Amino acid sequence: MPGKREDVISWDEFFMRAAVAASLRSKDPNTQVGACIADTNNRILSVGYNGTPSALNDDDFPWGTADDPLHDKHNYVIHAEANAILNYRGSLKDMAGATVYVTLFPCHECAKTLVQAGIGEVVYLDDKYCGTEDNLISKNILDRCGVTYRQVSLDA
Ligand SMILES: Nc1ccn([C@H]2C[C@H](O)[C@@H](COP(=O)(O)O)O2)c(=O)n1
Ligand SMILES: [Zn+2]
């Protein structure tokens, strides 16, 4: 009888690759972010990526930053982590202790939302805004709320 295949990818890699796949749907020309929420039984609950509200035509949209807040994408885009939570059709109770895999470290608004949804762990790929005020607030929120975070990398 042949033995089982041992050379399989880890759960971390599996969920992070799902987050990366979600990020490929993002229309943001500068930063594409994907998120995948996995529960404590290693089941994917939801995925999301950064984009406009679905009723807002993303063809007719200022995909840049601007001094005028009316024309700055940051005021319109829903972040990947928020979309992953909003896309979930089950009970929020299922997110208790779940892990969010995200391709970019969460901003402070997402950190608050993740905490409130019951997420217990953040696993991230990139932290390109590390050390910025927003990033420090985000880490402060996660630390104070007992949400752990760790960085992983994906081999090419
Ligand atoms: N954890 C994050 C951080 C950012 N985003 C989104 C929001 C914007 O669409 C983009 C950031 O744009 P940038 O300021 O780098 O031009 O990424 C997110 O979804 N989740
Ligand atoms: Zn965010």
GROMACS .gro file of C-alpha atoms in nm, residues 27-152:
model
  126
   27LYS     CA    1  -0.851   4.740  -0.850
   28ASP     CA    2  -0.631   4.965  -0.635
   29PRO     CA    3  -0.333   5.052  -0.858
   30ASN     CA    4  -0.099   5.115  -0.564
   31THR     CA    5  -0.176   4.861  -0.294
   32GLN     CA    6  -0.366   4.536  -0.334
   33VAL     CA    7  -0.465   4.367  -0.008
   34GLY     CA    8  -0.630   4.031   0.050
   35ALA     CA    9  -0.763   3.873   0.368
   36CYS     CA   10  -0.873   3.522   0.454
   37ILE     CA   11  -1.039   3.431   0.784
   38ALA     CA   12  -0.987   3.075   0.907
   39ASP     CA   13  -1.161   2.936   1.213
   40THR     CA   14  -1.010   2.728   1.490
   41ASN     CA   15  -1.094   2.411   1.293
   42ASN     CA   16  -0.895   2.529   0.989
   43ARG     CA   17  -1.205   2.608   0.788
   44ILE     CA   18  -1.213   2.917   0.570
   45LEU     CA   19  -1.497   3.140   0.686
   46SER     CA   20  -1.452   3.425   0.443
   47VAL     CA   21  -1.222   3.617   0.214
   48GLY     CA   22  -1.207   3.980   0.106
   49TYR     CA   23  -0.998   4.238  -0.072
   50ASN     CA   24  -0.979   4.617  -0.075
   51GLY     CA   25  -1.233   4.776  -0.304
   52THR     CA   26  -1.514   5.024  -0.338
   53PRO     CA   27  -1.861   4.953  -0.199
   54SER     CA   28  -2.016   4.714  -0.454
   55ALA     CA   29  -2.281   4.967  -0.562
   56LEU     CA   30  -2.012   5.221  -0.648
   57ASN     CA   31  -1.883   5.188  -1.003
   58ASP     CA   32  -1.509   5.131  -0.968
   59ASP     CA   33  -1.448   5.235  -1.330
   60ASP     CA   34  -1.565   5.585  -1.248
   61PHE     CA   35  -1.356   5.629  -0.936
   62PRO     CA   36  -1.052   5.837  -0.832
   63TRP     CA   37  -0.800   5.558  -0.769
   64GLY     CA   38  -0.541   5.802  -0.641
   65THR     CA   39  -0.474   6.020  -0.341
   66ALA     CA   40  -0.558   6.390  -0.341
   67ASP     CA   41  -0.554   6.693  -0.113
   68ASP     CA   42  -0.928   6.718  -0.167
   69PRO     CA   43  -1.081   6.442   0.050
   70LEU     CA   44  -1.365   6.414  -0.202
   71HIS     CA   45  -1.117   6.281  -0.455
   72ASP     CA   46  -0.904   6.064  -0.230
   73LYS     CA   47  -0.950   5.688  -0.263
   74HIS     CA   48  -0.884   5.632   0.108
   75ASN     CA   49  -1.219   5.782   0.193
   76TYR     CA   50  -1.409   5.535  -0.026
   77VAL     CA   51  -1.227   5.202  -0.019
   78ILE     CA   52  -1.342   4.927   0.215
   79HIS     CA   53  -1.037   4.746   0.346
   80ALA     CA   54  -0.974   4.378   0.279
   81GLU     CA   55  -1.015   4.276   0.643
   82ALA     CA   56  -1.344   4.464   0.678
   83ASN     CA   57  -1.471   4.309   0.355
   84ALA     CA   58  -1.376   3.961   0.477
   85ILE     CA   59  -1.585   4.015   0.789
   86LEU     CA   60  -1.873   4.174   0.596
   87ASN     CA   61  -1.871   3.897   0.334
   88TYR     CA   62  -1.932   3.630   0.598
   89ARG     CA   63  -2.288   3.501   0.585
   90GLY     CA   64  -2.279   3.294   0.903
   91SER     CA   65  -2.295   3.394   1.268
   92LEU     CA   66  -2.028   3.630   1.400
   93LYS     CA   67  -1.995   3.385   1.689
   94ASP     CA   68  -1.802   3.161   1.447
   95MET     CA   69  -1.521   3.418   1.437
   96ALA     CA   70  -1.439   3.375   1.805
   97GLY     CA   71  -1.068   3.297   1.823
   98ALA     CA   72  -1.036   3.280   1.444
   99THR     CA   73  -0.722   3.382   1.257
  100VAL     CA   74  -0.713   3.646   0.987
  101TYR     CA   75  -0.448   3.600   0.719
  102VAL     CA   76  -0.381   3.934   0.558
  103THR     CA   77  -0.128   4.037   0.297
  104LEU     CA   78  -0.066   4.373   0.466
  105PHE     CA   79  -0.064   4.450   0.838
  106PRO     CA   80  -0.407   4.584   0.939
  107CYS     CA   81  -0.462   4.956   0.978
  108HIS     CA   82  -0.592   5.084   1.312
  109GLU     CA   83  -0.953   5.095   1.194
  110CYS     CA   84  -0.936   4.732   1.082
  111ALA     CA   85  -0.758   4.638   1.405
  112LYS     CA   86  -1.057   4.769   1.603
  113THR     CA   87  -1.301   4.588   1.375
  114LEU     CA   88  -1.110   4.260   1.393
  115VAL     CA   89  -1.097   4.277   1.772
  116GLN     CA   90  -1.468   4.346   1.791
  117ALA     CA   91  -1.543   4.054   1.559
  118GLY     CA   92  -1.362   3.822   1.799
  119ILE     CA   93  -1.054   3.751   1.588
  120GLY     CA   94  -0.779   3.607   1.805
  121GLU     CA   95  -0.476   3.616   1.577
  122VAL     CA   96  -0.343   3.818   1.285
  123VAL     CA   97  -0.100   3.656   1.042
  124TYR     CA   98   0.047   3.896   0.790
  125LEU     CA   99   0.286   3.900   0.496
  126ASP     CA  100   0.394   4.260   0.454
  127ASP     CA  101   0.421   4.548   0.699
  128LYS     CA  102   0.519   4.826   0.461
  129TYR     CA  103   0.373   5.097   0.685
  130CYS     CA  104   0.562   4.970   0.990
  131GLY     CA  105   0.645   5.253   1.231
  132THR     CA  106   0.387   5.498   1.100
  133GLU     CA  107   0.146   5.651   1.350
  134ASP     CA  108  -0.141   5.441   1.217
  135ASN     CA  109   0.066   5.123   1.239
  136LEU     CA  110   0.172   5.196   1.598
  137ILE     CA  111  -0.190   5.259   1.699
  138SER     CA  112  -0.293   4.937   1.529
  139LYS     CA  113  -0.031   4.736   1.719
  140ASN     CA  114  -0.127   4.911   2.043
  141ILE     CA  115  -0.491   4.811   1.990
  142LEU     CA  116  -0.402   4.449   1.915
  143ASP     CA  117  -0.159   4.429   2.210
  144ARG     CA  118  -0.407   4.578   2.455
  145CYS     CA  119  -0.685   4.354   2.336
  146GLY     CA  120  -0.480   4.035   2.352
  147VAL     CA  121  -0.481   3.970   1.978
  148THR     CA  122  -0.151   3.812   1.877
  149TYR     CA  123   0.019   3.880   1.546
  150ARG     CA  124   0.302   3.720   1.355
  151GLN     CA  125   0.462   3.759   1.016
  152VAL     CA  126   0.502   3.476   0.766
   0.00000   0.00000   0.00000
